[in-house]
JSON list of C-alpha atoms in Angstrom, two decimals:
[
{"chain": "D", "resi": 1, "resn": "ASN", "atom": "CA", "xyz": [-0.87, 29.70, -12.58]},
{"chain": "D", "resi": 2, "resn": "ALA", "atom": "CA", "xyz": [-0.89, 31.25, -9.16]},
{"chain": "D", "resi": 3, "resn": "GLY", "atom": "CA", "xyz": [1.36, 29.71, -6.56]},
{"chain": "D", "resi": 4, "resn": "VAL", "atom": "CA", "xyz": [0.33, 28.39, -3.18]},
{"chain": "D", "resi": 5, "resn": "MET", "atom": "CA", "xyz": [-1.65, 31.12, -1.45]},
{"chain": "D", "resi": 6, "resn": "GLN", "atom": "CA", "xyz": [-1.72, 31.47, 2.29]},
{"chain": "D", "resi": 7, "resn": "ASN", "atom": "CA", "xyz": [-3.74, 33.96, 4.21]},
{"chain": "D", "resi": 8, "resn": "PRO", "atom": "CA", "xyz": [-3.56, 35.93, 6.23]},
{"chain": "D", "resi": 9, "resn": "ARG", "atom": "CA", "xyz": [0.15, 36.69, 6.00]},
{"chain": "D", "resi": 10, "resn": "HIS", "atom": "CA", "xyz": [0.15, 38.02, 9.55]},
{"chain": "D", "resi": 11, "resn": "LEU", "atom": "CA", "xyz": [-2.31, 37.15, 12.29]},
{"chain": "D", "resi": 12, "resn": "VAL", "atom": "CA", "xyz": [-2.42, 38.51, 15.82]},
{"chain": "D", "resi": 13, "resn": "ARG", "atom": "CA", "xyz": [-4.56, 36.73, 18.38]},
{"chain": "D", "resi": 14, "resn": "ARG", "atom": "CA", "xyz": [-5.05, 37.17, 22.11]},
{"chain": "D", "resi": 15, "resn": "ARG", "atom": "CA", "xyz": [-4.53, 34.19, 24.36]},
{"chain": "D", "resi": 16, "resn": "GLY", "atom": "CA", "xyz": [-7.61, 32.00, 24.35]},
{"chain": "D", "resi": 17, "resn": "GLN", "atom": "CA", "xyz": [-8.87, 33.06, 20.92]},
{"chain": "D", "resi": 18, "resn": "GLU", "atom": "CA", "xyz": [-9.05, 30.85, 17.86]},
{"chain": "D", "resi": 19, "resn": "ALA", "atom": "CA", "xyz": [-6.72, 31.15, 14.89]},
{"chain": "D", "resi": 20, "resn": "ARG", "atom": "CA", "xyz": [-7.71, 30.02, 11.41]},
{"chain": "D", "resi": 21, "resn": "LEU", "atom": "CA", "xyz": [-5.00, 29.76, 8.77]},
{"chain": "D", "resi": 22, "resn": "ARG", "atom": "CA", "xyz": [-5.92, 29.19, 5.16]},
{"chain": "D", "resi": 23, "resn": "CYS", "atom": "CA", "xyz": [-3.97, 27.54, 2.36]},
{"chain": "D", "resi": 24, "resn": "SER", "atom": "CA", "xyz": [-5.10, 27.43, -1.25]},
{"chain": "D", "resi": 25, "resn": "PRO", "atom": "CA", "xyz": [-2.98, 24.90, -3.12]},
{"chain": "D", "resi": 26, "resn": "MET", "atom": "CA", "xyz": [-1.76, 25.38, -6.67]},
{"chain": "D", "resi": 27, "resn": "LYS", "atom": "CA", "xyz": [-4.25, 24.53, -9.36]},
{"chain": "D", "resi": 28, "resn": "GLY", "atom": "CA", "xyz": [-4.40, 20.81, -9.95]},
{"chain": "D", "resi": 29, "resn": "HIS", "atom": "CA", "xyz": [-2.68, 19.97, -6.64]},
{"chain": "D", "resi": 30, "resn": "SER", "atom": "CA", "xyz": [-4.59, 17.63, -4.36]},
{"chain": "D", "resi": 31, "resn": "HIS", "atom": "CA", "xyz": [-1.94, 17.12, -1.65]},
{"chain": "D", "resi": 32, "resn": "VAL", "atom": "CA", "xyz": [-1.43, 19.69, 1.10]},
{"chain": "D", "resi": 33, "resn": "TYR", "atom": "CA", "xyz": [1.18, 19.72, 3.87]},
{"chain": "D", "resi": 34, "resn": "TRP", "atom": "CA", "xyz": [1.41, 22.00, 6.86]},
{"chain": "D", "resi": 35, "resn": "TYR", "atom": "CA", "xyz": [4.67, 22.84, 8.64]},
{"chain": "D", "resi": 36, "resn": "ARG", "atom": "CA", "xyz": [5.48, 25.01, 11.65]},
{"chain": "D", "resi": 37, "resn": "GLN", "atom": "CA", "xyz": [8.59, 27.07, 12.24]},
{"chain": "D", "resi": 38, "resn": "LEU", "atom": "CA", "xyz": [8.96, 28.20, 15.84]},
{"chain": "D", "resi": 39, "resn": "PRO", "atom": "CA", "xyz": [11.18, 31.23, 16.48]},
{"chain": "D", "resi": 40, "resn": "GLU", "atom": "CA", "xyz": [14.87, 30.32, 16.19]},
{"chain": "D", "resi": 41, "resn": "GLU", "atom": "CA", "xyz": [13.94, 26.73, 15.33]},
{"chain": "D", "resi": 42, "resn": "GLY", "atom": "CA", "xyz": [13.78, 24.67, 12.19]},
{"chain": "D", "resi": 43, "resn": "LEU", "atom": "CA", "xyz": [10.72, 23.66, 10.22]},
{"chain": "D", "resi": 44, "resn": "LYS", "atom": "CA", "xyz": [8.66, 20.77, 11.58]},
{"chain": "D", "resi": 45, "resn": "PHE", "atom": "CA", "xyz": [6.04, 18.70, 9.80]},
{"chain": "D", "resi": 46, "resn": "MET", "atom": "CA", "xyz": [2.52, 18.92, 11.19]},
{"chain": "D", "resi": 47, "resn": "VAL", "atom": "CA", "xyz": [0.03, 17.22, 8.90]},
{"chain": "D", "resi": 48, "resn": "TYR", "atom": "CA", "xyz": [-0.49, 15.88, 5.39]},
{"chain": "D", "resi": 49, "resn": "LEU", "atom": "CA", "xyz": [-3.91, 15.99, 3.79]},
{"chain": "D", "resi": 50, "resn": "GLN", "atom": "CA", "xyz": [-5.54, 14.99, 0.54]},
{"chain": "D", "resi": 51, "resn": "LYS", "atom": "CA", "xyz": [-8.97, 16.18, -0.45]},
{"chain": "D", "resi": 52, "resn": "GLU", "atom": "CA", "xyz": [-11.31, 15.33, 2.41]},
{"chain": "D", "resi": 53, "resn": "ASN", "atom": "CA", "xyz": [-8.77, 13.01, 4.03]},
{"chain": "D", "resi": 54, "resn": "ILE", "atom": "CA", "xyz": [-6.07, 13.32, 6.67]},
{"chain": "D", "resi": 55, "resn": "ILE", "atom": "CA", "xyz": [-3.24, 11.06, 5.55]},
{"chain": "D", "resi": 56, "resn": "ASP", "atom": "CA", "xyz": [-0.64, 11.69, 8.27]},
{"chain": "D", "resi": 57, "resn": "GLU", "atom": "CA", "xyz": [-1.16, 13.87, 11.32]},
{"chain": "D", "resi": 58, "resn": "SER", "atom": "CA", "xyz": [1.72, 12.52, 13.36]},
{"chain": "D", "resi": 59, "resn": "GLY", "atom": "CA", "xyz": [3.22, 16.01, 13.74]},
{"chain": "D", "resi": 60, "resn": "MET", "atom": "CA", "xyz": [0.08, 17.68, 15.06]},
{"chain": "D", "resi": 61, "resn": "PRO", "atom": "CA", "xyz": [-0.10, 18.57, 18.73]},
{"chain": "D", "resi": 62, "resn": "LYS", "atom": "CA", "xyz": [-2.69, 16.33, 20.41]},
{"chain": "D", "resi": 63, "resn": "GLU", "atom": "CA", "xyz": [-4.94, 19.12, 21.59]},
{"chain": "D", "resi": 64, "resn": "ARG", "atom": "CA", "xyz": [-6.29, 22.39, 20.20]},
{"chain": "D", "resi": 65, "resn": "PHE", "atom": "CA", "xyz": [-4.95, 21.82, 16.68]},
{"chain": "D", "resi": 66, "resn": "SER", "atom": "CA", "xyz": [-6.99, 20.50, 13.75]},
{"chain": "D", "resi": 67, "resn": "ALA", "atom": "CA", "xyz": [-6.73, 20.57, 9.99]},
{"chain": "D", "resi": 68, "resn": "GLU", "atom": "CA", "xyz": [-9.06, 19.97, 7.10]},
{"chain": "D", "resi": 69, "resn": "PHE", "atom": "CA", "xyz": [-8.98, 20.02, 3.34]},
{"chain": "D", "resi": 70, "resn": "PRO", "atom": "CA", "xyz": [-12.54, 20.00, 2.08]},
{"chain": "D", "resi": 71, "resn": "LYS", "atom": "CA", "xyz": [-13.71, 19.00, -1.37]},
{"chain": "D", "resi": 72, "resn": "GLU", "atom": "CA", "xyz": [-14.21, 22.67, -2.21]},
{"chain": "D", "resi": 73, "resn": "GLY", "atom": "CA", "xyz": [-12.16, 25.54, -0.85]},
{"chain": "D", "resi": 74, "resn": "PRO", "atom": "CA", "xyz": [-8.86, 25.95, 0.88]},
{"chain": "D", "resi": 75, "resn": "SER", "atom": "CA", "xyz": [-7.20, 23.81, 3.50]},
{"chain": "D", "resi": 76, "resn": "ILE", "atom": "CA", "xyz": [-7.67, 25.18, 7.00]},
{"chain": "D", "resi": 77, "resn": "LEU", "atom": "CA", "xyz": [-5.37, 24.82, 9.97]},
{"chain": "D", "resi": 78, "resn": "ARG", "atom": "CA", "xyz": [-7.30, 25.70, 13.10]},
{"chain": "D", "resi": 79, "resn": "ILE", "atom": "CA", "xyz": [-5.78, 26.41, 16.48]},
{"chain": "D", "resi": 80, "resn": "GLN", "atom": "CA", "xyz": [-8.24, 26.74, 19.35]},
{"chain": "D", "resi": 81, "resn": "GLN", "atom": "CA", "xyz": [-7.56, 28.61, 22.58]},
{"chain": "D", "resi": 82, "resn": "VAL", "atom": "CA", "xyz": [-4.17, 29.88, 21.37]},
{"chain": "D", "resi": 83, "resn": "VAL", "atom": "CA", "xyz": [-1.31, 30.24, 23.82]},
{"chain": "D", "resi": 84, "resn": "ARG", "atom": "CA", "xyz": [1.92, 32.27, 23.53]},
{"chain": "D", "resi": 85, "resn": "GLY", "atom": "CA", "xyz": [3.85, 29.13, 22.54]},
{"chain": "D", "resi": 86, "resn": "ASP", "atom": "CA", "xyz": [1.75, 28.87, 19.37]},
{"chain": "D", "resi": 87, "resn": "SER", "atom": "CA", "xyz": [3.45, 32.02, 18.02]},
{"chain": "D", "resi": 88, "resn": "ALA", "atom": "CA", "xyz": [5.28, 30.80, 14.94]},
{"chain": "D", "resi": 89, "resn": "ALA", "atom": "CA", "xyz": [5.36, 30.86, 11.16]},
{"chain": "D", "resi": 90, "resn": "TYR", "atom": "CA", "xyz": [3.02, 28.31, 9.63]},
{"chain": "D", "resi": 91, "resn": "PHE", "atom": "CA", "xyz": [3.79, 27.18, 6.09]},
{"chain": "D", "resi": 92, "resn": "CYS", "atom": "CA", "xyz": [1.78, 25.05, 3.77]},
{"chain": "D", "resi": 93, "resn": "ALA", "atom": "CA", "xyz": [2.97, 23.29, 0.67]},
{"chain": "D", "resi": 94, "resn": "SER", "atom": "CA", "xyz": [1.09, 21.51, -2.09]},
{"chain": "D", "resi": 95, "resn": "SER", "atom": "CA", "xyz": [1.92, 18.91, -4.69]},
{"chain": "D", "resi": 96, "resn": "ARG", "atom": "CA", "xyz": [0.22, 17.22, -7.57]},
{"chain": "D", "resi": 97, "resn": "ASP", "atom": "CA", "xyz": [1.51, 13.73, -6.94]},
{"chain": "D", "resi": 98, "resn": "ARG", "atom": "CA", "xyz": [3.78, 11.75, -4.68]},
{"chain": "D", "resi": 99, "resn": "PRO", "atom": "CA", "xyz": [6.68, 11.91, -4.16]},
{"chain": "D", "resi": 100, "resn": "VAL", "atom": "CA", "xyz": [6.52, 15.46, -3.08]},
{"chain": "D", "resi": 101, "resn": "GLU", "atom": "CA", "xyz": [7.83, 18.07, -5.43]},
{"chain": "D", "resi": 102, "resn": "ALA", "atom": "CA", "xyz": [6.16, 20.61, -3.31]},
{"chain": "D", "resi": 103, "resn": "PHE", "atom": "CA", "xyz": [5.55, 24.28, -3.74]},
{"chain": "D", "resi": 104, "resn": "PHE", "atom": "CA", "xyz": [5.47, 26.36, -0.62]},
{"chain": "D", "resi": 105, "resn": "GLY", "atom": "CA", "xyz": [3.29, 29.27, 0.33]},
{"chain": "D", "resi": 106, "resn": "GLN", "atom": "CA", "xyz": [4.65, 32.51, 1.87]},
{"chain": "D", "resi": 107, "resn": "GLY", "atom": "CA", "xyz": [3.58, 31.45, 5.30]},
{"chain": "D", "resi": 108, "resn": "THR", "atom": "CA", "xyz": [1.33, 32.91, 7.97]},
{"chain": "D", "resi": 109, "resn": "ARG", "atom": "CA", "xyz": [3.04, 34.50, 10.93]},
{"chain": "D", "resi": 110, "resn": "LEU", "atom": "CA", "xyz": [0.92, 34.02, 14.03]},
{"chain": "D", "resi": 111, "resn": "THR", "atom": "CA", "xyz": [1.59, 36.19, 17.03]},
{"chain": "D", "resi": 112, "resn": "VAL", "atom": "CA", "xyz": [-0.24, 35.46, 20.28]},
{"chain": "D", "resi": 113, "resn": "VAL", "atom": "CA", "xyz": [-0.39, 38.38, 22.68]},
{"chain": "M", "resi": 1, "resn": "LYS", "atom": "CA", "xyz": [13.81, 7.55, 12.13]},
{"chain": "M", "resi": 2, "resn": "ASN", "atom": "CA", "xyz": [15.90, 9.90, 10.06]},
{"chain": "M", "resi": 3, "resn": "GLU", "atom": "CA", "xyz": [18.21, 12.58, 11.35]},
{"chain": "M", "resi": 4, "resn": "VAL", "atom": "CA", "xyz": [19.59, 15.44, 9.27]},
{"chain": "M", "resi": 5, "resn": "GLU", "atom": "CA", "xyz": [22.81, 17.36, 9.77]},
{"chain": "M", "resi": 6, "resn": "GLN", "atom": "CA", "xyz": [23.76, 20.42, 7.78]},
{"chain": "M", "resi": 7, "resn": "SER", "atom": "CA", "xyz": [27.06, 22.22, 7.60]},
{"chain": "M", "resi": 8, "resn": "PRO", "atom": "CA", "xyz": [28.16, 24.89, 7.92]},
{"chain": "M", "resi": 9, "resn": "GLN", "atom": "CA", "xyz": [25.56, 26.67, 10.07]},
{"chain": "M", "resi": 10, "resn": "ASN", "atom": "CA", "xyz": [26.73, 30.07, 8.89]},
{"chain": "M", "resi": 11, "resn": "LEU", "atom": "CA", "xyz": [28.67, 30.99, 5.78]},
{"chain": "M", "resi": 12, "resn": "THR", "atom": "CA", "xyz": [29.95, 34.34, 4.62]},
{"chain": "M", "resi": 13, "resn": "ALA", "atom": "CA", "xyz": [31.34, 34.66, 1.11]},
{"chain": "M", "resi": 14, "resn": "GLN", "atom": "CA", "xyz": [32.53, 37.32, -1.26]},
{"chain": "M", "resi": 15, "resn": "GLU", "atom": "CA", "xyz": [30.60, 37.90, -4.43]},
{"chain": "M", "resi": 16, "resn": "GLY", "atom": "CA", "xyz": [31.77, 35.53, -7.13]},
{"chain": "M", "resi": 17, "resn": "GLU", "atom": "CA", "xyz": [32.92, 32.79, -4.81]},
{"chain": "M", "resi": 18, "resn": "PHE", "atom": "CA", "xyz": [31.93, 29.13, -5.23]},
{"chain": "M", "resi": 19, "resn": "ILE", "atom": "CA", "xyz": [29.75, 27.99, -2.34]},
{"chain": "M", "resi": 20, "resn": "THR", "atom": "CA", "xyz": [29.20, 24.46, -1.00]},
{"chain": "M", "resi": 21, "resn": "ILE", "atom": "CA", "xyz": [26.64, 23.51, 1.62]},
{"chain": "M", "resi": 22, "resn": "ASN", "atom": "CA", "xyz": [26.52, 19.94, 2.93]},
{"chain": "M", "resi": 23, "resn": "CYS", "atom": "CA", "xyz": [23.74, 17.73, 4.19]},
{"chain": "M", "resi": 24, "resn": "SER", "atom": "CA", "xyz": [24.00, 14.28, 5.76]},
{"chain": "M", "resi": 25, "resn": "TYR", "atom": "CA", "xyz": [21.18, 12.00, 6.81]},
{"chain": "M", "resi": 26, "resn": "SER", "atom": "CA", "xyz": [21.02, 8.75, 8.71]},
{"chain": "M", "resi": 27, "resn": "VAL", "atom": "CA", "xyz": [18.39, 6.57, 7.05]},
{"chain": "M", "resi": 28, "resn": "GLY", "atom": "CA", "xyz": [17.92, 5.58, 3.41]},
{"chain": "M", "resi": 29, "resn": "ILE", "atom": "CA", "xyz": [15.57, 7.86, 1.55]},
{"chain": "M", "resi": 30, "resn": "SER", "atom": "CA", "xyz": [13.59, 8.05, -1.65]},
{"chain": "M", "resi": 31, "resn": "ALA", "atom": "CA", "xyz": [14.30, 11.74, -2.27]},
{"chain": "M", "resi": 32, "resn": "LEU", "atom": "CA", "xyz": [16.03, 14.71, -0.69]},
{"chain": "M", "resi": 33, "resn": "HIS", "atom": "CA", "xyz": [14.89, 18.33, -0.90]},
{"chain": "M", "resi": 34, "resn": "TRP", "atom": "CA", "xyz": [16.82, 21.57, -0.95]},
{"chain": "M", "resi": 35, "resn": "LEU", "atom": "CA", "xyz": [14.89, 24.67, 0.05]},
{"chain": "M", "resi": 36, "resn": "GLN", "atom": "CA", "xyz": [15.71, 28.35, 0.18]},
{"chain": "M", "resi": 37, "resn": "GLN", "atom": "CA", "xyz": [14.25, 30.71, 2.80]},
{"chain": "M", "resi": 38, "resn": "HIS", "atom": "CA", "xyz": [14.73, 34.40, 2.16]},
{"chain": "M", "resi": 39, "resn": "PRO", "atom": "CA", "xyz": [15.00, 37.06, 4.87]},
{"chain": "M", "resi": 40, "resn": "GLY", "atom": "CA", "xyz": [11.34, 37.88, 4.29]},
{"chain": "M", "resi": 41, "resn": "GLY", "atom": "CA", "xyz": [10.56, 34.33, 5.37]},
{"chain": "M", "resi": 42, "resn": "GLY", "atom": "CA", "xyz": [9.08, 32.81, 2.20]},
{"chain": "M", "resi": 43, "resn": "ILE", "atom": "CA", "xyz": [10.27, 29.35, 1.19]},
{"chain": "M", "resi": 44, "resn": "VAL", "atom": "CA", "xyz": [11.19, 28.23, -2.30]},
{"chain": "M", "resi": 45, "resn": "SER", "atom": "CA", "xyz": [11.74, 24.63, -3.25]},
{"chain": "M", "resi": 46, "resn": "LEU", "atom": "CA", "xyz": [15.05, 24.48, -5.17]},
{"chain": "M", "resi": 47, "resn": "PHE", "atom": "CA", "xyz": [15.54, 20.79, -5.88]},
{"chain": "M", "resi": 48, "resn": "MET", "atom": "CA", "xyz": [14.12, 17.41, -5.20]},
{"chain": "M", "resi": 49, "resn": "LEU", "atom": "CA", "xyz": [16.57, 14.66, -6.09]},
{"chain": "M", "resi": 50, "resn": "SER", "atom": "CA", "xyz": [16.90, 10.95, -5.55]},
{"chain": "M", "resi": 51, "resn": "SER", "atom": "CA", "xyz": [20.19, 10.26, -7.39]},
{"chain": "M", "resi": 52, "resn": "GLY", "atom": "CA", "xyz": [23.02, 11.91, -9.23]},
{"chain": "M", "resi": 53, "resn": "LYS", "atom": "CA", "xyz": [22.99, 15.60, -9.91]},
{"chain": "M", "resi": 54, "resn": "LYS", "atom": "CA", "xyz": [20.60, 18.37, -10.86]},
{"chain": "M", "resi": 55, "resn": "LYS", "atom": "CA", "xyz": [21.41, 21.84, -12.17]},
{"chain": "M", "resi": 56, "resn": "HIS", "atom": "CA", "xyz": [19.31, 24.98, -12.29]},
{"chain": "M", "resi": 57, "resn": "GLY", "atom": "CA", "xyz": [21.09, 28.12, -13.35]},
{"chain": "M", "resi": 58, "resn": "ARG", "atom": "CA", "xyz": [23.98, 28.70, -10.96]},
{"chain": "M", "resi": 59, "resn": "LEU", "atom": "CA", "xyz": [22.73, 26.10, -8.52]},
{"chain": "M", "resi": 60, "resn": "ILE", "atom": "CA", "xyz": [23.84, 22.49, -8.56]},
{"chain": "M", "resi": 61, "resn": "ALA", "atom": "CA", "xyz": [22.67, 19.76, -6.22]},
{"chain": "M", "resi": 62, "resn": "THR", "atom": "CA", "xyz": [24.30, 16.36, -5.91]},
{"chain": "M", "resi": 63, "resn": "ILE", "atom": "CA", "xyz": [23.45, 13.33, -3.87]},
{"chain": "M", "resi": 64, "resn": "ASN", "atom": "CA", "xyz": [25.39, 10.19, -2.96]},
{"chain": "M", "resi": 65, "resn": "ILE", "atom": "CA", "xyz": [22.87, 7.60, -1.80]},
{"chain": "M", "resi": 66, "resn": "GLN", "atom": "CA", "xyz": [25.50, 5.15, -0.54]},
{"chain": "M", "resi": 67, "resn": "GLU", "atom": "CA", "xyz": [27.20, 7.85, 1.55]},
{"chain": "M", "resi": 68, "resn": "LYS", "atom": "CA", "xyz": [23.82, 9.39, 2.63]},
{"chain": "M", "resi": 69, "resn": "HIS", "atom": "CA", "xyz": [25.13, 12.78, 1.71]},
{"chain": "M", "resi": 70, "resn": "SER", "atom": "CA", "xyz": [24.07, 15.66, -0.49]},
{"chain": "M", "resi": 71, "resn": "SER", "atom": "CA", "xyz": [25.71, 18.94, -1.45]},
{"chain": "M", "resi": 72, "resn": "LEU", "atom": "CA", "xyz": [24.31, 22.18, -2.75]},
{"chain": "M", "resi": 73, "resn": "HIS", "atom": "CA", "xyz": [26.70, 24.29, -4.79]},
{"chain": "M", "resi": 74, "resn": "ILE", "atom": "CA", "xyz": [26.33, 27.87, -5.91]},
{"chain": "M", "resi": 75, "resn": "THR", "atom": "CA", "xyz": [28.64, 29.05, -8.65]},
{"chain": "M", "resi": 76, "resn": "ALA", "atom": "CA", "xyz": [29.54, 32.73, -9.07]},
{"chain": "M", "resi": 77, "resn": "SER", "atom": "CA", "xyz": [27.69, 33.68, -5.89]},
{"chain": "M", "resi": 78, "resn": "HIS", "atom": "CA", "xyz": [25.81, 36.97, -5.74]},
{"chain": "M", "resi": 79, "resn": "PRO", "atom": "CA", "xyz": [24.44, 39.02, -2.86]},
{"chain": "M", "resi": 80, "resn": "ARG", "atom": "CA", "xyz": [20.92, 38.05, -3.89]},
{"chain": "M", "resi": 81, "resn": "ASP", "atom": "CA", "xyz": [21.83, 34.45, -3.01]},
{"chain": "M", "resi": 82, "resn": "SER", "atom": "CA", "xyz": [21.92, 35.50, 0.64]},
{"chain": "M", "resi": 83, "resn": "ALA", "atom": "CA", "xyz": [19.35, 33.34, 2.34]},
{"chain": "M", "resi": 84, "resn": "VAL", "atom": "CA", "xyz": [18.97, 30.28, 4.58]},
{"chain": "M", "resi": 85, "resn": "TYR", "atom": "CA", "xyz": [19.37, 27.00, 2.72]},
{"chain": "M", "resi": 86, "resn": "ILE", "atom": "CA", "xyz": [17.60, 23.99, 4.18]},
{"chain": "M", "resi": 87, "resn": "CYS", "atom": "CA", "xyz": [17.79, 20.34, 3.30]},
{"chain": "M", "resi": 88, "resn": "ALA", "atom": "CA", "xyz": [14.94, 17.97, 4.12]},
{"chain": "M", "resi": 89, "resn": "VAL", "atom": "CA", "xyz": [14.36, 14.24, 3.89]},
{"chain": "M", "resi": 90, "resn": "PRO", "atom": "CA", "xyz": [11.40, 11.98, 4.64]},
{"chain": "M", "resi": 91, "resn": "LEU", "atom": "CA", "xyz": [11.17, 11.05, 8.32]},
{"chain": "M", "resi": 92, "resn": "ASN", "atom": "CA", "xyz": [10.90, 7.35, 7.52]},
{"chain": "M", "resi": 93, "resn": "TYR", "atom": "CA", "xyz": [11.87, 5.50, 4.40]},
{"chain": "M", "resi": 94, "resn": "GLY", "atom": "CA", "xyz": [8.67, 4.52, 2.60]},
{"chain": "M", "resi": 95, "resn": "GLY", "atom": "CA", "xyz": [6.60, 6.65, 4.90]},
{"chain": "M", "resi": 96, "resn": "SER", "atom": "CA", "xyz": [4.44, 9.64, 4.13]},
{"chain": "M", "resi": 97, "resn": "GLN", "atom": "CA", "xyz": [6.36, 11.74, 1.64]},
{"chain": "M", "resi": 98, "resn": "GLY", "atom": "CA", "xyz": [5.15, 14.96, 3.15]},
{"chain": "M", "resi": 99, "resn": "ASN", "atom": "CA", "xyz": [6.42, 13.99, 6.61]},
{"chain": "M", "resi": 100, "resn": "LEU", "atom": "CA", "xyz": [9.78, 15.66, 6.14]},
{"chain": "M", "resi": 101, "resn": "ILE", "atom": "CA", "xyz": [12.48, 16.22, 8.66]},
{"chain": "M", "resi": 102, "resn": "PHE", "atom": "CA", "xyz": [14.40, 19.43, 8.11]},
{"chain": "M", "resi": 103, "resn": "GLY", "atom": "CA", "xyz": [17.99, 20.41, 8.75]},
{"chain": "M", "resi": 104, "resn": "LYS", "atom": "CA", "xyz": [18.64, 23.46, 10.91]},
{"chain": "M", "resi": 105, "resn": "GLY", "atom": "CA", "xyz": [19.62, 25.42, 7.81]},
{"chain": "M", "resi": 106, "resn": "THR", "atom": "CA", "xyz": [22.75, 27.17, 6.56]},
{"chain": "M", "resi": 107, "resn": "LYS", "atom": "CA", "xyz": [22.64, 30.93, 6.72]},
{"chain": "M", "resi": 108, "resn": "LEU", "atom": "CA", "xyz": [24.51, 32.26, 3.71]},
{"chain": "M", "resi": 109, "resn": "SER", "atom": "CA", "xyz": [25.59, 35.87, 3.41]},
{"chain": "M", "resi": 110, "resn": "VAL", "atom": "CA", "xyz": [27.25, 36.99, 0.18]},
{"chain": "M", "resi": 111, "resn": "LYS", "atom": "CA", "xyz": [29.07, 40.32, 0.40]},
{"chain": "M", "resi": 112, "resn": "PRO", "atom": "CA", "xyz": [29.46, 42.55, -2.65]}
]
């Protein structure tokens, strides 16, 4: 049973471009969580999704960020018009049920140049 | 709204030593998480516990709900235990379980 798969592992984008981060949860997991770790800072919750639904997006920046978890395929975290301050490690985690006994992916390290 | 404090921030130990990392939180919770982040950056979920004690190999996690305090212990520490250890709790009791608030982490370095 493969773990949570995130890709790409490293992503470089120029300012103003779009970044798409993918997260494939573990088999049988229908809950996905995205977290961001800014350089020299702790992890922060961004969004919690179930299949086709956003359950809690209270940690998402109000603009440029969106997330989806379609019926088929991976969860996508999309950042439009990236800025230098978006440079961070983005982690996703998945779980089968609540409460969360979550399994984390290896993260995507986004660098905006 | 919960707040999480971890101590110590940095910890250096000799191989074989017994390690304790502490985590305190401010609001009642349903479960607390201990995570491990290796130098390469990947995160591993070590424990999720809501009461008492859990053990996995050389790792032991305890929680005292009344005191709002948890400890992570490592027995017979080894250089491969060197990592950042992070505790996390739900932001709000009864709220979204994935909406976790994380401690700043304890950076552990075990010397051979």
